[in-house]
Tab-separated table of C-alpha atoms in Angstrom:
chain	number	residue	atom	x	y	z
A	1	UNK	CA	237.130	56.676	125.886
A	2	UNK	CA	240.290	55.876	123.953
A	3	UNK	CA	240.605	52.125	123.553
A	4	UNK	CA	239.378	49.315	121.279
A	5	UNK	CA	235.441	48.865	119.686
A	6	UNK	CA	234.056	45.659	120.258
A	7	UNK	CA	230.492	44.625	119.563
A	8	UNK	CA	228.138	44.570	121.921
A	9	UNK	CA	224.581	44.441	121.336
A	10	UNK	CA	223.476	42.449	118.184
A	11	UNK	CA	220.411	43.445	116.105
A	12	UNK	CA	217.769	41.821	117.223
A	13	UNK	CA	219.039	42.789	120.993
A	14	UNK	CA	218.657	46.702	119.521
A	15	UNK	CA	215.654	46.517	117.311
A	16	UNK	CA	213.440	44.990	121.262
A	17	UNK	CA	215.063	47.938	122.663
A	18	UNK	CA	214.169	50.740	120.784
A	19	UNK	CA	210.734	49.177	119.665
A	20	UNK	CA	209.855	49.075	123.344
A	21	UNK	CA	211.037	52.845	123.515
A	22	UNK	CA	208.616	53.947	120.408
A	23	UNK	CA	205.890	51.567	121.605
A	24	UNK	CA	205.432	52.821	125.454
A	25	UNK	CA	204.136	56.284	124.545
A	26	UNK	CA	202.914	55.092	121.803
A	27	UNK	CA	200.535	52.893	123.910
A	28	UNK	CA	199.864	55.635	126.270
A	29	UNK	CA	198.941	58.549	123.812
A	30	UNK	CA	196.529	56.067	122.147
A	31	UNK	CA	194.573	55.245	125.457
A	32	UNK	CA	194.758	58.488	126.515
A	33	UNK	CA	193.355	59.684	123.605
A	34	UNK	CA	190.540	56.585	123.011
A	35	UNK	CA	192.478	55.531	119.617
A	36	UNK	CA	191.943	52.223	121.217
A	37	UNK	CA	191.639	50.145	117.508
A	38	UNK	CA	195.549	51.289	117.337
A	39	UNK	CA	196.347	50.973	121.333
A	40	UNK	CA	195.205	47.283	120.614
A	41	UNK	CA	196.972	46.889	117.414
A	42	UNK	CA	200.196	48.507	119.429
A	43	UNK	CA	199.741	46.347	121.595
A	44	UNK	CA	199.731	42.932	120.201
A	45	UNK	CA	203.248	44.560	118.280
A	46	UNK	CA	204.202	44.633	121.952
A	47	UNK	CA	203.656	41.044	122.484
A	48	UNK	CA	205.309	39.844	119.617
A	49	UNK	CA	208.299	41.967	120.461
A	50	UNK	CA	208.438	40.195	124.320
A	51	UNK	CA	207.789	37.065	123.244
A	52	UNK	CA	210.871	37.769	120.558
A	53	UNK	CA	213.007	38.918	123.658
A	54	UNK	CA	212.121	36.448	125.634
A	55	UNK	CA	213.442	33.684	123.355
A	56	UNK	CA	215.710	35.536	122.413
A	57	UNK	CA	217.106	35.317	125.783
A	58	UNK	CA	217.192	31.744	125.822
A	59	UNK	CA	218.917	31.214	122.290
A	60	UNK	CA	220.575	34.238	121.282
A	61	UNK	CA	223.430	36.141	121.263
A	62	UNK	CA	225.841	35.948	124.108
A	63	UNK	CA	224.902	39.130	125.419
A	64	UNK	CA	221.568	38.869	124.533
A	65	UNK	CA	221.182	35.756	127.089
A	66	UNK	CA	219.037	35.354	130.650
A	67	UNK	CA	221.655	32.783	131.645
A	68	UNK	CA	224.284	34.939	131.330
A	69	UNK	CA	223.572	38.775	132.359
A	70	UNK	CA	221.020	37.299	135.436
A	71	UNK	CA	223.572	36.974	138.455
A	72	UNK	CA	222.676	36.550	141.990
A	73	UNK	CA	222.921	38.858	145.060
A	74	UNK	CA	225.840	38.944	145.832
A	75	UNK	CA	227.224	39.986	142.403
A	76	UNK	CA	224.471	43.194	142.322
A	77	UNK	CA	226.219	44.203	145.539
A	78	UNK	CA	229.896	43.585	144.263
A	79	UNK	CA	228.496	45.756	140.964
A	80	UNK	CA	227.075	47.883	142.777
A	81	UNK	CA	230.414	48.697	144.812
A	82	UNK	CA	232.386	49.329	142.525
A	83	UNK	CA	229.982	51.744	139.709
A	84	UNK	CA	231.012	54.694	140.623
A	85	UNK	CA	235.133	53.562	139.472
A	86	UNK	CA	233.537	52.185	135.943
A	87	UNK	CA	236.035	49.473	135.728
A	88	UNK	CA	234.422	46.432	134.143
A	89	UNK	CA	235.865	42.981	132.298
A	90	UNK	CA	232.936	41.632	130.003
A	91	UNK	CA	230.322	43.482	127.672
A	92	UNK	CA	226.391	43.042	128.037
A	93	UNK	CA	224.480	43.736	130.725
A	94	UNK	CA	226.149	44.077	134.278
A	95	UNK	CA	224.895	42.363	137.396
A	96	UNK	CA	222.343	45.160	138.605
A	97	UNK	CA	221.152	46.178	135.054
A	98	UNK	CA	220.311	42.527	134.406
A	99	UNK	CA	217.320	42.320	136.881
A	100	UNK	CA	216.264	45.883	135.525
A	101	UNK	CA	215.838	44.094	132.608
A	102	UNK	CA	214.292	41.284	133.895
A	103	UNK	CA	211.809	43.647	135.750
A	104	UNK	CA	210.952	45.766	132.743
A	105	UNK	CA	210.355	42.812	130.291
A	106	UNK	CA	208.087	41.674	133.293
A	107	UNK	CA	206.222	44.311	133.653
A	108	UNK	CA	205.478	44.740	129.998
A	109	UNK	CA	204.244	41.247	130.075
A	110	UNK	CA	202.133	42.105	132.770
A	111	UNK	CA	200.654	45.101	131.377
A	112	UNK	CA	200.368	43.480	128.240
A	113	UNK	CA	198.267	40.332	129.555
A	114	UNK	CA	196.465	42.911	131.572
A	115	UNK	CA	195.190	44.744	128.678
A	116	UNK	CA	194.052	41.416	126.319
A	117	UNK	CA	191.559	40.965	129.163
A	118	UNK	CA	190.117	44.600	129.579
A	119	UNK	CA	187.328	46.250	128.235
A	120	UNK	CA	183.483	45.981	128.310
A	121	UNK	CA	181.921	44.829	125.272
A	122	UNK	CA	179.087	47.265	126.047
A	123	UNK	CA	181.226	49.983	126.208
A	124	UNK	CA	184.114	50.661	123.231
A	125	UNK	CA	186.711	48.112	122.661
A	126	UNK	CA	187.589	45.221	124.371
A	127	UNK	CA	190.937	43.017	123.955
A	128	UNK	CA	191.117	39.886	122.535
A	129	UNK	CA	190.746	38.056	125.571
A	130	UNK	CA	187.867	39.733	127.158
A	131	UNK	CA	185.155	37.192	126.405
A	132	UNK	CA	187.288	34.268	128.338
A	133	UNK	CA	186.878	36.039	131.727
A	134	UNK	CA	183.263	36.863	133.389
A	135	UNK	CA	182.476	41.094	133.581
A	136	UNK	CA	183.523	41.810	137.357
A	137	UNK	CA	186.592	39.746	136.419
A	138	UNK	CA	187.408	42.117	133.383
A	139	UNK	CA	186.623	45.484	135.345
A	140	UNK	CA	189.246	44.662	137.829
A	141	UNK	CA	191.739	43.492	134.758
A	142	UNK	CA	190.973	47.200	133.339
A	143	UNK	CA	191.484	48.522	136.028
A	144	UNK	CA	194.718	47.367	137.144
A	145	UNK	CA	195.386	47.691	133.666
A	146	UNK	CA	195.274	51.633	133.936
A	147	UNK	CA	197.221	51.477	137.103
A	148	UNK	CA	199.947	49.174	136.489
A	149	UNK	CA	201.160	51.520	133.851
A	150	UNK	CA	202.638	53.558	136.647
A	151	UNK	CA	204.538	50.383	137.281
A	152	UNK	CA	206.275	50.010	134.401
A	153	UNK	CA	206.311	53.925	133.961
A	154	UNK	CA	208.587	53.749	137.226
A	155	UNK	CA	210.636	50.933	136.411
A	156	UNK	CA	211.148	52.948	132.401
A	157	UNK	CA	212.255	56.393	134.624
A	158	UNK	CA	214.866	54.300	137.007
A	159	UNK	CA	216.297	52.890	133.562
A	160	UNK	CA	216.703	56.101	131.951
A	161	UNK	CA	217.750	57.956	135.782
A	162	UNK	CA	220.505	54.919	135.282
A	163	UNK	CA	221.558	55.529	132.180
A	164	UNK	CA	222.121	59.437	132.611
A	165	UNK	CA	224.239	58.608	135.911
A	166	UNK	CA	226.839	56.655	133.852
A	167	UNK	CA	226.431	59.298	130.742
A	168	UNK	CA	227.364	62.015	133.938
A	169	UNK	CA	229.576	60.026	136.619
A	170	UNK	CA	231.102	57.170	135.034
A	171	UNK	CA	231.362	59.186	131.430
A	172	UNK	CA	229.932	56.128	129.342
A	173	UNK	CA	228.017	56.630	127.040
A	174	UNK	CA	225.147	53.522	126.528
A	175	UNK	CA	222.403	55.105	124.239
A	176	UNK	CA	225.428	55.280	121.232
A	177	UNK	CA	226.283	51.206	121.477
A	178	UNK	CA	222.557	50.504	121.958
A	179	UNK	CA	222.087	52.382	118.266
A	180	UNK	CA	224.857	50.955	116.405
A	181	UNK	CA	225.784	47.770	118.492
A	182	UNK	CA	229.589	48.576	119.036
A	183	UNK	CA	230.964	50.183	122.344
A	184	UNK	CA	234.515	51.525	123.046
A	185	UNK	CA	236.553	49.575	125.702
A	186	UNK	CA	239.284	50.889	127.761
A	187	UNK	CA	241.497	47.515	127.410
A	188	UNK	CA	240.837	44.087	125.940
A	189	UNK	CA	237.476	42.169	126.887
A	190	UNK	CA	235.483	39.549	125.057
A	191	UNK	CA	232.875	41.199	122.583
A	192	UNK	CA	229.776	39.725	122.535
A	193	UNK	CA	229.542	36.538	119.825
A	194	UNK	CA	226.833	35.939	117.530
A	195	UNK	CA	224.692	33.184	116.644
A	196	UNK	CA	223.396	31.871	113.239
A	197	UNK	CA	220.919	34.248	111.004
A	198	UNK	CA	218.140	31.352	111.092
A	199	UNK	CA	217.809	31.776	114.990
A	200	UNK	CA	216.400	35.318	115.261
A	201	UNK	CA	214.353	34.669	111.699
A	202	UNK	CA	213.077	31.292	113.545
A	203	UNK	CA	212.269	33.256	116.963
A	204	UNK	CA	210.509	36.367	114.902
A	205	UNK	CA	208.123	33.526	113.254
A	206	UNK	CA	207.336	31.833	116.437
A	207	UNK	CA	206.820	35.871	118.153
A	208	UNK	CA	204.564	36.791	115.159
A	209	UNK	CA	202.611	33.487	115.191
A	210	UNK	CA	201.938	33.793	118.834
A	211	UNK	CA	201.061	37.207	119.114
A	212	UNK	CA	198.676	37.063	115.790
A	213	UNK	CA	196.505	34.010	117.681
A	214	UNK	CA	196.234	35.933	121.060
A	215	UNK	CA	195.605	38.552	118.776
A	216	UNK	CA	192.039	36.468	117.780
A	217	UNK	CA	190.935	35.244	120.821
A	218	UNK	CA	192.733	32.040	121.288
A	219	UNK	CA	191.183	29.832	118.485
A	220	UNK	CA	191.455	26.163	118.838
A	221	UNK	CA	191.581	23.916	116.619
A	222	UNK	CA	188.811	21.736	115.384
B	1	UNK	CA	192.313	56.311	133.487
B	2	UNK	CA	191.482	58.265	136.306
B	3	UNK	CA	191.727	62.357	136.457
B	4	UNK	CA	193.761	62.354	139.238
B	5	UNK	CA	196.446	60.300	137.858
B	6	UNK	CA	196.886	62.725	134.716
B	7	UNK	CA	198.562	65.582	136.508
B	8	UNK	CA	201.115	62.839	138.101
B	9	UNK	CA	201.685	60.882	134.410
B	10	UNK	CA	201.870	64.433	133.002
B	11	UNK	CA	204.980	65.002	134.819
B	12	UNK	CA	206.630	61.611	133.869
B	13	UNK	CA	205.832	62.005	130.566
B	14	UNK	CA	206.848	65.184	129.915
B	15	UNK	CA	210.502	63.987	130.906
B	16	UNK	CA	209.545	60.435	129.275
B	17	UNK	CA	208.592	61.866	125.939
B	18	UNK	CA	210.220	64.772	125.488
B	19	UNK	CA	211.683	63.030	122.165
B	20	UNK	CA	208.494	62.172	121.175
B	21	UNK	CA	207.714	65.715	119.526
B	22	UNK	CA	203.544	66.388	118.912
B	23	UNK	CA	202.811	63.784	121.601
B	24	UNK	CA	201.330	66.257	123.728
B	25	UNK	CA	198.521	65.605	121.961
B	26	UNK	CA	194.683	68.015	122.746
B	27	UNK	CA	194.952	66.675	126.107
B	28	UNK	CA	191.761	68.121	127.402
B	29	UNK	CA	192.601	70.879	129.915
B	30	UNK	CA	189.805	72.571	131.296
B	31	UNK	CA	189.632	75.727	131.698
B	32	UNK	CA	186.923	76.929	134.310
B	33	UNK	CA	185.602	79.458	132.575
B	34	UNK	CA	185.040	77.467	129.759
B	35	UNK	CA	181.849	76.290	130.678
B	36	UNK	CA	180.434	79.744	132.420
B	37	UNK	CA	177.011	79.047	131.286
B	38	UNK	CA	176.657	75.350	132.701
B	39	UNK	CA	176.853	74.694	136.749
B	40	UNK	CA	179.612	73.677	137.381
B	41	UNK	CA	180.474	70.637	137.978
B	42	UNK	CA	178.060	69.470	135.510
B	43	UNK	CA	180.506	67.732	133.657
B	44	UNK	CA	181.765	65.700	136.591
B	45	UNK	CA	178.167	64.408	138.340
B	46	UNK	CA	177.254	63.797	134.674
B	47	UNK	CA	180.532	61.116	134.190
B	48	UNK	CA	179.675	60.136	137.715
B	49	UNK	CA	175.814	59.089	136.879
B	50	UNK	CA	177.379	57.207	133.837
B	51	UNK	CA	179.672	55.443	136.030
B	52	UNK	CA	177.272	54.432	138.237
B	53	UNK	CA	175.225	53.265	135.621
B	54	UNK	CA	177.941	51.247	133.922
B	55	UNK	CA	178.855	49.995	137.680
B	56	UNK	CA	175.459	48.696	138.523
B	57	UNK	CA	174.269	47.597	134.716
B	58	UNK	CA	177.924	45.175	135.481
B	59	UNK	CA	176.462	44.029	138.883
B	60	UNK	CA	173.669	42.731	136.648
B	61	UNK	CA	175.710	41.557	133.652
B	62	UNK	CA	177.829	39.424	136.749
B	63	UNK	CA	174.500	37.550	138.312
B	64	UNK	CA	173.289	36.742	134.717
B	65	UNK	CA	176.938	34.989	134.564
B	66	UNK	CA	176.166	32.713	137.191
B	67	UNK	CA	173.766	29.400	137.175
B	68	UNK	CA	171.843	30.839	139.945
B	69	UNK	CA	171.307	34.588	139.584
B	70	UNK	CA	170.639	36.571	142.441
B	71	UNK	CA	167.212	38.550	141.732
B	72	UNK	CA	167.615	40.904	144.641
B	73	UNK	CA	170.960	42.191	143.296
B	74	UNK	CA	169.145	42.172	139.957
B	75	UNK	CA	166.441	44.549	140.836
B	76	UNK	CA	168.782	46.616	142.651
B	77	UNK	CA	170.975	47.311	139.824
B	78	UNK	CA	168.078	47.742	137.365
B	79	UNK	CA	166.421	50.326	139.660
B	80	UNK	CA	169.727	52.269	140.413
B	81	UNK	CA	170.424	52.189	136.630
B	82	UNK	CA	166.522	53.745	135.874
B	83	UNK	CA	167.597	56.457	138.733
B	84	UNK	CA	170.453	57.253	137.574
B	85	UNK	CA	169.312	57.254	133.765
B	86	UNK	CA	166.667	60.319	134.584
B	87	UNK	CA	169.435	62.658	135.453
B	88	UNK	CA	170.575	62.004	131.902
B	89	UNK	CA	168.640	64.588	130.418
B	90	UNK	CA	169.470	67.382	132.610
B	91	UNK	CA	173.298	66.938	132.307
B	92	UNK	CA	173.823	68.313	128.902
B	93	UNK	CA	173.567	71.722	129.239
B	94	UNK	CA	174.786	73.860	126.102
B	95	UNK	CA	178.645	74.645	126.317
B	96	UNK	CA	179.766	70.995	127.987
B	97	UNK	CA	180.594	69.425	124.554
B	98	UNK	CA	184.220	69.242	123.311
B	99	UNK	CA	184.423	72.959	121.642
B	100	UNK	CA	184.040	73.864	125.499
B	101	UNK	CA	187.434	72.699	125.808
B	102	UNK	CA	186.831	70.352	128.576
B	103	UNK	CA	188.007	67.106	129.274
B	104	UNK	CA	184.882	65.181	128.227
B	105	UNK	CA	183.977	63.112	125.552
B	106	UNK	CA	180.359	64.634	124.575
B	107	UNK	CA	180.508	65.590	120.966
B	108	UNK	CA	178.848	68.820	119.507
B	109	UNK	CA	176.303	66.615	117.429
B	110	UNK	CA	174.605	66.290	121.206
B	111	UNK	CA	173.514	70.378	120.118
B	112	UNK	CA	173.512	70.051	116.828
B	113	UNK	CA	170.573	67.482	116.481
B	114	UNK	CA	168.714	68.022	119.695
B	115	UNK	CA	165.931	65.700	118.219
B	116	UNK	CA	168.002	62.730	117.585
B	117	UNK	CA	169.318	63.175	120.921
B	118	UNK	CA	166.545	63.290	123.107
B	119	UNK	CA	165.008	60.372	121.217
B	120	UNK	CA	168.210	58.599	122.039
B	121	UNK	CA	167.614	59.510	125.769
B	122	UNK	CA	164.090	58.374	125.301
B	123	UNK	CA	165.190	54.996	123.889
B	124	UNK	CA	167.719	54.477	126.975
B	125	UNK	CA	164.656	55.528	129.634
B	126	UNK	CA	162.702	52.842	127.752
B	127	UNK	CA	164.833	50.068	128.289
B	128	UNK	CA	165.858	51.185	131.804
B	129	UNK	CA	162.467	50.068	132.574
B	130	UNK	CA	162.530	46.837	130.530
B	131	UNK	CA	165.341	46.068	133.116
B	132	UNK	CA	163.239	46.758	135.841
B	133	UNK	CA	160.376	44.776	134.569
B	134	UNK	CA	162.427	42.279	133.981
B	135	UNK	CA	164.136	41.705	137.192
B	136	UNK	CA	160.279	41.625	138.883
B	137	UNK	CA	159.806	38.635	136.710
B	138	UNK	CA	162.829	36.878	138.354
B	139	UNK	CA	163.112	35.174	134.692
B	140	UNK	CA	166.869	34.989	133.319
B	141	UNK	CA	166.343	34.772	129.982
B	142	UNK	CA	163.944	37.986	130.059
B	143	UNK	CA	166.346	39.894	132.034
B	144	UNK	CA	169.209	38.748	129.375
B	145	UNK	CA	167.087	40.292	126.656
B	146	UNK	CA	166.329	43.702	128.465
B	147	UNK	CA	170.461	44.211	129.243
B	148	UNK	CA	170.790	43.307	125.266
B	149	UNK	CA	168.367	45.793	124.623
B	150	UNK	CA	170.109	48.308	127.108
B	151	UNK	CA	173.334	47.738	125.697
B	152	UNK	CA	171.847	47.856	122.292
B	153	UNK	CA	170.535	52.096	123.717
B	154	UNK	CA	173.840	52.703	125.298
B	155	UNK	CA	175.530	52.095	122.354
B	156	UNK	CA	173.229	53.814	119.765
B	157	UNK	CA	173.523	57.270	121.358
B	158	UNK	CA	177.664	56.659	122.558
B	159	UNK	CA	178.169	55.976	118.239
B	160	UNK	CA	176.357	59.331	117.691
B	161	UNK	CA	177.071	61.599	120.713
B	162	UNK	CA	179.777	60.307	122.263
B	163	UNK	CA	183.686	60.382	121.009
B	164	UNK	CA	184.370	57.429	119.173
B	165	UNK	CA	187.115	55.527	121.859
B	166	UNK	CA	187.572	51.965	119.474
């Protein structure tokens, strides 16, 4: 696509993306395969990583923002009109992608909360949480933790069936800009602009601190 | 995660993962003449009796939760766990461990030291009816200490004989 290169996707934007990519099978091979002292490790990585995107959403990057890539109704349907022609004004995520986003950031959540509850402390590992919630209470939170993977597993395959229609009909390309942050446009839009270096250093703190005390069980202060 | 479910996932992850070189991993497929000596099946009413033991030693676990624990439930759990927990010994036949190929977690030590094994069966048996007594004295407290000492015989032969899944 001949045209200028603008800059789409900033780092941190990229590094939630493809962390999410390694860490779903990642997650799934280890519970499949009872490596459950890693699945939980994985795991909590996980939650760091949404809590990241999450505020990240709130005070990042232009592109990286809730406020601005979640649009209502009737903008999915204009989007969704008009995908097959590919013409678009702004970078980021359009109108339909946004709740795709929203709905697989959700979902992880989900799963994730899901699976600090589950286990059986008579029984192999339990998640961090476990002891907080009575035993019936747990058994139903592992089991709808094994189930609600096929949630997000079918939210993960509409995002990639997604991406290969606009690799095959619309000929764009969105796995290249989501590795190096840059994507070509066909005439002049507004690239995404950046925010200060502190932000995403201050958000990774506040991810890492959050995750590492769900990660023990909630301890409270005395 | 449920057998069933495995053949469906297996699909979506082969097209999910197919990056992911290796991730296949030894996912266990069995094949059924892999365990020609053994009845079959044996493998699957085996991980059904442990299931059922797991689901009614929880239905005790649940009343002990609560201020007033329901000694009826109790003693039903306790004697479908001691039941259940005399089938053990008959559900290992030789050529249902791992090296079978089968998707189960029984590890070859369960052959390999008989002994130990059948004194770990013992142990369980034992405090199957501790559980039982226990629930006839409709005391909490005692019935607390014979699921801790349950636990304490599902765990010792699971660190042994079973795969290690934490």
């Amino acid at each position: 696509m001949a045209g200028t290169r603008v800059k789409a996707w900033d780092l941190p934007v990229r590094i939630c993306h493809w962390g999410f990519a390694l860490l779903l099978p990642a997650l799934w091979w280890t519970a499949e395969n009872g490596q459950m002292r890693w699945h939980m490790r994985l795991g909590l990585a996980l939650l760091a990583l949404l809590v990241f995107r999450v505020l990240w959403g709130f005070v990042g990057s232009s592109t990286a923002r809730f406020a601005r890539f979640v649009r209502g109704p009737g903008a999915v349907v204009a989007y969704l009109r008009s995908a097959p022609r590919g013409d678009f004004s702004t970078v980021g995520h359009n109108p339909a992608g946004g709740w795709s986003v929203l709905a697989m950031l959700g979902a992880m959540l989900v799963q994730v909360s899901l699976g600090l509850f589950a286990g059986d402390p008579y029984d192999g590992a339990t998640g961090p949480l476990n002891r907080w919630v009575g035993v019936m209470t747990a058994d139903a939170l592992t089991e709808w933790h094994g189930a609600f993977f096929y949630a997000v597993l079918a939210l993960v395959a509409f995002h990639l069936l997604a991406v290969a229609f606009y690799l095959a009909i619309r000929r764009d390309n969105l796995v290249g800009p989501m590795l190096t942050g840059w994507r070509s446009v066909p005439h002049r839009v507004d690239g995404m602009s950046g925010v200060p270096a502190w932000r995403p250093a201050a958000c990774a703190l506040v991810a890492i601190a959050a995750a590492s005390w769900v990660g023990s069980g909630l301890p409270m202060p005395v | 995660m449920p057998t069933k479910g495995r053949i469906l996932f297996g699909l979506g992850a082969a097209a999910l993962l197919a990056t992911l070189a290796g991730c296949g991993g030894p996912q266990g497929t069995a094949s059924e003449d892999a365990n020609a000596g053994a009845r079959p099946g044996v493998i699957e009413d085996r991980q059904a009796t442990f299931e059922r033991i797991s689901d009614a030693l929880k239905s005790v676990r649940a009343q002990l939760e609560t201020d007033t624990p329901d000694f009826a439930v109790i003693s039903a759990g306790a004697e479908e766990i001691r039941a259940e927990s005399r089938k053990i010994a008959g559900f290992f036949p030789e050529g249902t461990g791992r090296s079978s190929g089968a998707d189960t977690e029984a590890l070859d030590t369960i052959w390999e030291q008989p002994a130990q094994f059948s004194a770990a069966i013992d142990r369980f048996l034992a405090a199957g009816e501790g559980v039982v007594a226990a629930a006839r004295s409709r005391s909490a407290p005692l019935v607390s200490s014979a699921v801790e000492q349950l636990g304490g015989a599902c765990r010792n032969c699971h660190d042994s004989f079973r795969l290690d899944d934490d």
